Amino acid sequence: MRGLYPILFVALACSSCGRYFHTPLEPTAQQEEGMTLNDDGSITFTRDRLSINLKPMTDNELNRLNAASTDPSLNPYTFGEWTAPGDEHTPPRFTIFRLTVNNYQYPKIQVDPLSATVITKNKRYYEALSYSDLYNYYRTFWIGRTGQGREAFQARTDALKRTLYNDALIFSGNEELGFLVFPTLHDDVSDIRVQIKDIALRFDYANAPIETLDLHFSFHRDILQGKTPETAQPRN
């Protein structure tokens, strides 16, 4: 049995060699007209006094937003501090963007978060997850109708209600912000385009949109094999 220990050590040491890790999403240099790249890694579309900002969120940023919680695992957007046994890396739970809309241009506008999609350079496609989707996802973790399982479920769904972007009308002089949630990107994805379609800018007498806007935000991440973003060499 003694000869087995070196084999196990090598196996554990190389357990991450075939795994893929990724740097955080960053804006690409090439964007559509009206887009501005910001120091915080976000992209802002501006038309006169309307601005629409999209920022990819890292797990660290999302965990800091949940820092007041006594249990980091209740963060509905990440795995908190959880790691698999024998592993030091926490995998992403979802792909999250913060959407911020400032309307000082139109009487009212409306952005439907479920109109958002992610299309990748290698032809993958992801749809935004709704509150109902996330509710049902976390419902599977609820064991029984009382006790800790119920409390965790309630804490997560309450946080989702507060922080998901909603489709409320944004009247002149107001701001709306919240998160767009997508499934975790596949390991082979490096370049993505986030599309937000049919943003309603003007309405008719029946409150039906008569002028809409489609936006596209482009991002990139590096694919790292066998190295976490923390241990990889920085790009030149």
Short mmCIF file of C-alpha atoms in Angstrom, two decimals:
data_model
loop_
_atom_site.label_atom_id
_atom_site.label_comp_id
_atom_site.label_asym_id
_atom_site.label_seq_id
_atom_site.Cartn_x
_atom_site.Cartn_y
_atom_site.Cartn_z
CA MET A 1 0.00 0.00 0.00
CA ARG A 2 2.94 2.32 0.61
CA GLY A 3 3.60 2.57 -3.14
CA LEU A 4 0.07 3.83 -3.64
CA TYR A 5 0.70 7.14 -1.83
CA PRO A 6 3.01 8.67 -4.47
CA ILE A 7 0.47 7.75 -7.14
CA LEU A 8 -2.32 9.42 -5.20
CA PHE A 9 -0.19 12.51 -4.62
CA VAL A 10 0.57 12.87 -8.32
CA ALA A 11 -3.11 12.33 -9.18
CA LEU A 12 -4.19 15.03 -6.74
CA ALA A 13 -1.47 17.42 -7.86
CA CYS A 14 -2.55 17.07 -11.48
CA SER A 15 -6.28 17.02 -10.78
CA SER A 16 -6.61 20.56 -12.14
CA CYS A 17 -4.30 20.06 -15.15
CA GLY A 18 -7.18 19.20 -17.48
CA ARG A 19 -9.59 21.72 -16.00
CA TYR A 20 -10.45 25.05 -17.51
CA PHE A 21 -10.52 28.33 -15.60
CA HIS A 22 -11.32 31.79 -16.91
CA THR A 23 -10.37 35.38 -16.33
CA PRO A 24 -13.25 37.79 -15.59
CA LEU A 25 -15.21 39.12 -18.55
CA GLU A 26 -13.87 42.43 -19.86
CA PRO A 27 -15.18 44.78 -22.57
CA THR A 28 -13.62 44.36 -25.99
CA ALA A 29 -12.12 47.34 -27.75
CA GLN A 30 -14.61 47.14 -30.62
CA GLN A 31 -18.11 48.22 -29.62
CA GLU A 32 -21.08 49.66 -31.46
CA GLU A 33 -21.59 53.39 -31.94
CA GLY A 34 -22.61 55.22 -28.79
CA MET A 35 -20.75 52.84 -26.46
CA THR A 36 -18.16 53.96 -23.88
CA LEU A 37 -15.76 51.68 -21.98
CA ASN A 38 -15.47 52.46 -18.27
CA ASP A 39 -12.71 51.89 -15.71
CA ASP A 40 -14.88 49.51 -13.68
CA GLY A 41 -15.16 47.09 -16.61
CA SER A 42 -18.63 48.20 -17.65
CA ILE A 43 -19.94 49.54 -20.96
CA THR A 44 -22.29 52.51 -21.21
CA PHE A 45 -24.56 53.28 -24.15
CA THR A 46 -25.50 56.96 -24.33
CA ARG A 47 -28.11 58.69 -26.46
CA ASP A 48 -28.58 62.31 -25.48
CA ARG A 49 -29.70 62.07 -21.83
CA LEU A 50 -30.44 58.35 -21.82
CA SER A 51 -27.70 56.04 -20.53
CA ILE A 52 -27.73 52.25 -20.28
CA ASN A 53 -24.83 50.63 -18.46
CA LEU A 54 -23.95 46.92 -18.42
CA LYS A 55 -21.29 45.49 -16.09
CA PRO A 56 -20.19 41.86 -15.77
CA MET A 57 -20.07 40.91 -12.11
CA THR A 58 -17.41 38.68 -10.55
CA ASP A 59 -18.21 36.30 -7.73
CA ASN A 60 -16.02 38.39 -5.41
CA GLU A 61 -18.07 41.49 -6.18
CA LEU A 62 -21.33 39.61 -5.67
CA ASN A 63 -20.10 38.14 -2.40
CA ARG A 64 -19.15 41.59 -1.12
CA LEU A 65 -22.69 42.77 -1.81
CA ASN A 66 -23.86 39.95 0.42
CA ALA A 67 -21.24 40.62 3.11
CA ALA A 68 -23.85 41.58 5.69
CA SER A 69 -25.25 38.05 5.64
CA THR A 70 -24.09 35.75 8.44
CA ASP A 71 -24.11 32.86 5.95
CA PRO A 72 -22.31 33.52 2.62
CA SER A 73 -23.88 30.36 1.18
CA LEU A 74 -27.25 32.16 1.08
CA ASN A 75 -26.06 34.45 -1.71
CA PRO A 76 -28.44 33.53 -4.55
CA TYR A 77 -25.89 34.36 -7.26
CA THR A 78 -22.77 32.45 -6.13
CA PHE A 79 -21.68 29.38 -4.20
CA GLY A 80 -20.32 31.70 -1.49
CA GLU A 81 -17.21 30.16 0.07
CA TRP A 82 -18.11 26.58 -0.86
CA THR A 83 -15.48 24.35 -2.47
CA ALA A 84 -15.63 20.69 -3.37
CA PRO A 85 -13.71 18.36 -1.04
CA GLY A 86 -10.00 18.50 -1.88
CA ASP A 87 -10.43 21.56 -4.10
CA GLU A 88 -9.50 25.20 -3.47
CA HIS A 89 -11.47 26.76 -6.32
CA THR A 90 -15.12 27.85 -6.04
CA PRO A 91 -16.90 27.40 -9.38
CA PRO A 92 -19.29 30.03 -10.74
CA ARG A 93 -22.98 29.41 -10.20
CA PHE A 94 -24.32 31.72 -12.90
CA THR A 95 -23.17 34.44 -15.31
CA ILE A 96 -24.27 37.79 -13.88
CA PHE A 97 -24.47 41.31 -15.30
CA ARG A 98 -25.61 44.47 -13.53
CA LEU A 99 -27.89 46.59 -15.71
CA THR A 100 -28.31 50.28 -14.85
CA VAL A 101 -30.66 52.57 -16.80
CA ASN A 102 -30.81 56.35 -16.32
CA ASN A 103 -33.66 58.04 -18.21
CA TYR A 104 -33.48 61.81 -18.50
CA GLN A 105 -34.53 61.85 -22.16
CA TYR A 106 -37.95 60.24 -22.65
CA PRO A 107 -41.28 60.52 -20.81
CA LYS A 108 -40.94 56.84 -19.99
CA ILE A 109 -39.02 53.81 -21.21
CA GLN A 110 -39.09 50.09 -20.48
CA VAL A 111 -36.45 47.36 -20.61
CA ASP A 112 -37.58 43.74 -20.46
CA PRO A 113 -34.77 41.76 -18.78
CA LEU A 114 -35.99 38.55 -20.42
CA SER A 115 -35.28 40.06 -23.84
CA ALA A 116 -31.57 39.78 -23.00
CA THR A 117 -29.56 36.96 -24.56
CA VAL A 118 -25.91 35.98 -24.81
CA ILE A 119 -24.49 34.85 -28.16
CA THR A 120 -20.92 33.58 -28.32
CA LYS A 121 -18.33 33.63 -31.06
CA ASN A 122 -18.42 29.85 -31.19
CA LYS A 123 -22.20 29.87 -31.74
CA ARG A 124 -23.47 29.09 -28.25
CA TYR A 125 -26.65 30.79 -27.08
CA TYR A 126 -27.97 31.59 -23.60
CA GLU A 127 -31.27 33.11 -22.51
CA ALA A 128 -31.75 35.25 -19.42
CA LEU A 129 -33.16 33.39 -16.43
CA SER A 130 -36.40 34.67 -14.92
CA TYR A 131 -37.32 34.90 -11.27
CA SER A 132 -39.51 31.85 -11.85
CA ASP A 133 -36.55 29.91 -13.27
CA LEU A 134 -34.40 30.77 -10.26
CA TYR A 135 -37.25 30.12 -7.82
CA ASN A 136 -37.67 26.60 -9.21
CA TYR A 137 -33.90 26.07 -9.19
CA TYR A 138 -33.65 26.88 -5.49
CA ARG A 139 -36.88 25.06 -4.74
CA THR A 140 -35.00 21.82 -5.42
CA PHE A 141 -32.71 22.60 -2.46
CA TRP A 142 -35.63 23.01 -0.08
CA ILE A 143 -35.85 19.78 1.92
CA GLY A 144 -39.12 19.78 3.82
CA ARG A 145 -41.30 22.79 4.57
CA THR A 146 -39.80 23.78 7.89
CA GLY A 147 -36.39 24.33 9.41
CA GLN A 148 -33.14 25.37 7.82
CA GLY A 149 -34.07 24.39 4.26
CA ARG A 150 -37.09 26.66 4.30
CA GLU A 151 -35.12 29.56 5.80
CA ALA A 152 -32.39 29.27 3.18
CA PHE A 153 -34.97 29.14 0.39
CA GLN A 154 -36.76 32.19 1.75
CA ALA A 155 -33.52 34.16 2.16
CA ARG A 156 -32.43 33.47 -1.41
CA THR A 157 -35.77 34.22 -3.05
CA ASP A 158 -36.16 37.42 -1.01
CA ALA A 159 -32.72 38.54 -2.21
CA LEU A 160 -33.68 37.75 -5.80
CA LYS A 161 -36.83 39.86 -5.52
CA ARG A 162 -34.77 42.82 -4.29
CA THR A 163 -31.90 42.61 -6.75
CA LEU A 164 -33.06 41.16 -10.07
CA TYR A 165 -33.69 43.73 -12.78
CA ASN A 166 -37.43 44.14 -13.30
CA ASP A 167 -39.42 45.43 -16.26
CA ALA A 168 -40.99 48.42 -14.52
CA LEU A 169 -41.54 51.61 -16.50
CA ILE A 170 -38.74 54.12 -15.96
CA PHE A 171 -40.18 57.61 -16.02
CA SER A 172 -38.20 60.73 -16.88
CA GLY A 173 -35.64 61.60 -14.21
CA ASN A 174 -35.56 58.10 -12.73
CA GLU A 175 -33.06 55.25 -12.56
CA GLU A 176 -33.51 51.49 -12.47
CA LEU A 177 -30.83 48.89 -11.78
CA GLY A 178 -30.63 45.18 -11.08
CA PHE A 179 -29.02 41.95 -12.19
CA LEU A 180 -29.42 39.94 -15.38
CA VAL A 181 -28.76 36.25 -14.78
CA PHE A 182 -27.64 33.71 -17.37
CA PRO A 183 -26.50 30.10 -17.08
CA THR A 184 -22.80 29.50 -16.53
CA LEU A 185 -20.86 29.90 -19.76
CA HIS A 186 -19.32 26.76 -21.22
CA ASP A 187 -15.59 26.25 -20.79
CA ASP A 188 -14.89 26.86 -24.49
CA VAL A 189 -16.49 30.33 -24.52
CA SER A 190 -14.13 33.30 -24.71
CA ASP A 191 -15.99 35.99 -26.71
CA ILE A 192 -19.61 36.91 -26.08
CA ARG A 193 -22.14 39.50 -27.13
CA VAL A 194 -24.95 40.47 -24.76
CA GLN A 195 -28.04 41.54 -26.68
CA ILE A 196 -30.88 43.53 -25.13
CA LYS A 197 -33.70 43.79 -27.63
CA ASP A 198 -36.84 45.88 -28.00
CA ILE A 199 -36.06 48.56 -25.41
CA ALA A 200 -39.24 50.63 -25.55
CA LEU A 201 -38.53 54.37 -25.94
CA ARG A 202 -41.89 55.76 -27.04
CA PHE A 203 -45.47 54.55 -26.64
CA ASP A 204 -48.79 55.19 -28.36
CA TYR A 205 -52.08 56.09 -26.71
CA ALA A 206 -52.68 52.42 -25.85
CA ASN A 207 -49.26 52.17 -24.17
CA ALA A 208 -47.88 49.96 -26.95
CA PRO A 209 -44.26 50.65 -27.98
CA ILE A 210 -43.87 52.60 -31.24
CA GLU A 211 -40.11 53.21 -31.03
CA THR A 212 -37.66 50.57 -29.81
CA LEU A 213 -33.91 50.10 -29.52
CA ASP A 214 -31.66 47.03 -29.70
CA LEU A 215 -28.27 47.11 -27.98
CA HIS A 216 -25.23 44.83 -28.18
CA PHE A 217 -22.38 44.74 -25.63
CA SER A 218 -19.22 42.76 -26.43
CA PHE A 219 -16.99 41.08 -23.82
CA HIS A 220 -13.99 38.74 -23.76
CA ARG A 221 -12.35 36.40 -21.26
CA ASP A 222 -9.21 34.30 -21.44
CA ILE A 223 -9.45 30.53 -21.16
CA LEU A 224 -6.82 29.09 -18.81
CA GLN A 225 -6.10 25.37 -18.70
CA GLY A 226 -4.79 24.03 -15.40
CA LYS A 227 -4.36 27.50 -13.85
CA THR A 228 -6.78 29.61 -11.88
CA PRO A 229 -7.01 33.32 -12.75
CA GLU A 230 -5.09 34.06 -9.54
CA THR A 231 -2.08 31.91 -10.52
CA ALA A 232 -1.99 32.67 -14.24
CA GLN A 233 0.55 35.09 -15.63
CA PRO A 234 -0.98 38.51 -16.39
CA ARG A 235 -1.47 39.46 -20.01
CA ASN A 236 0.93 41.93 -21.57
#
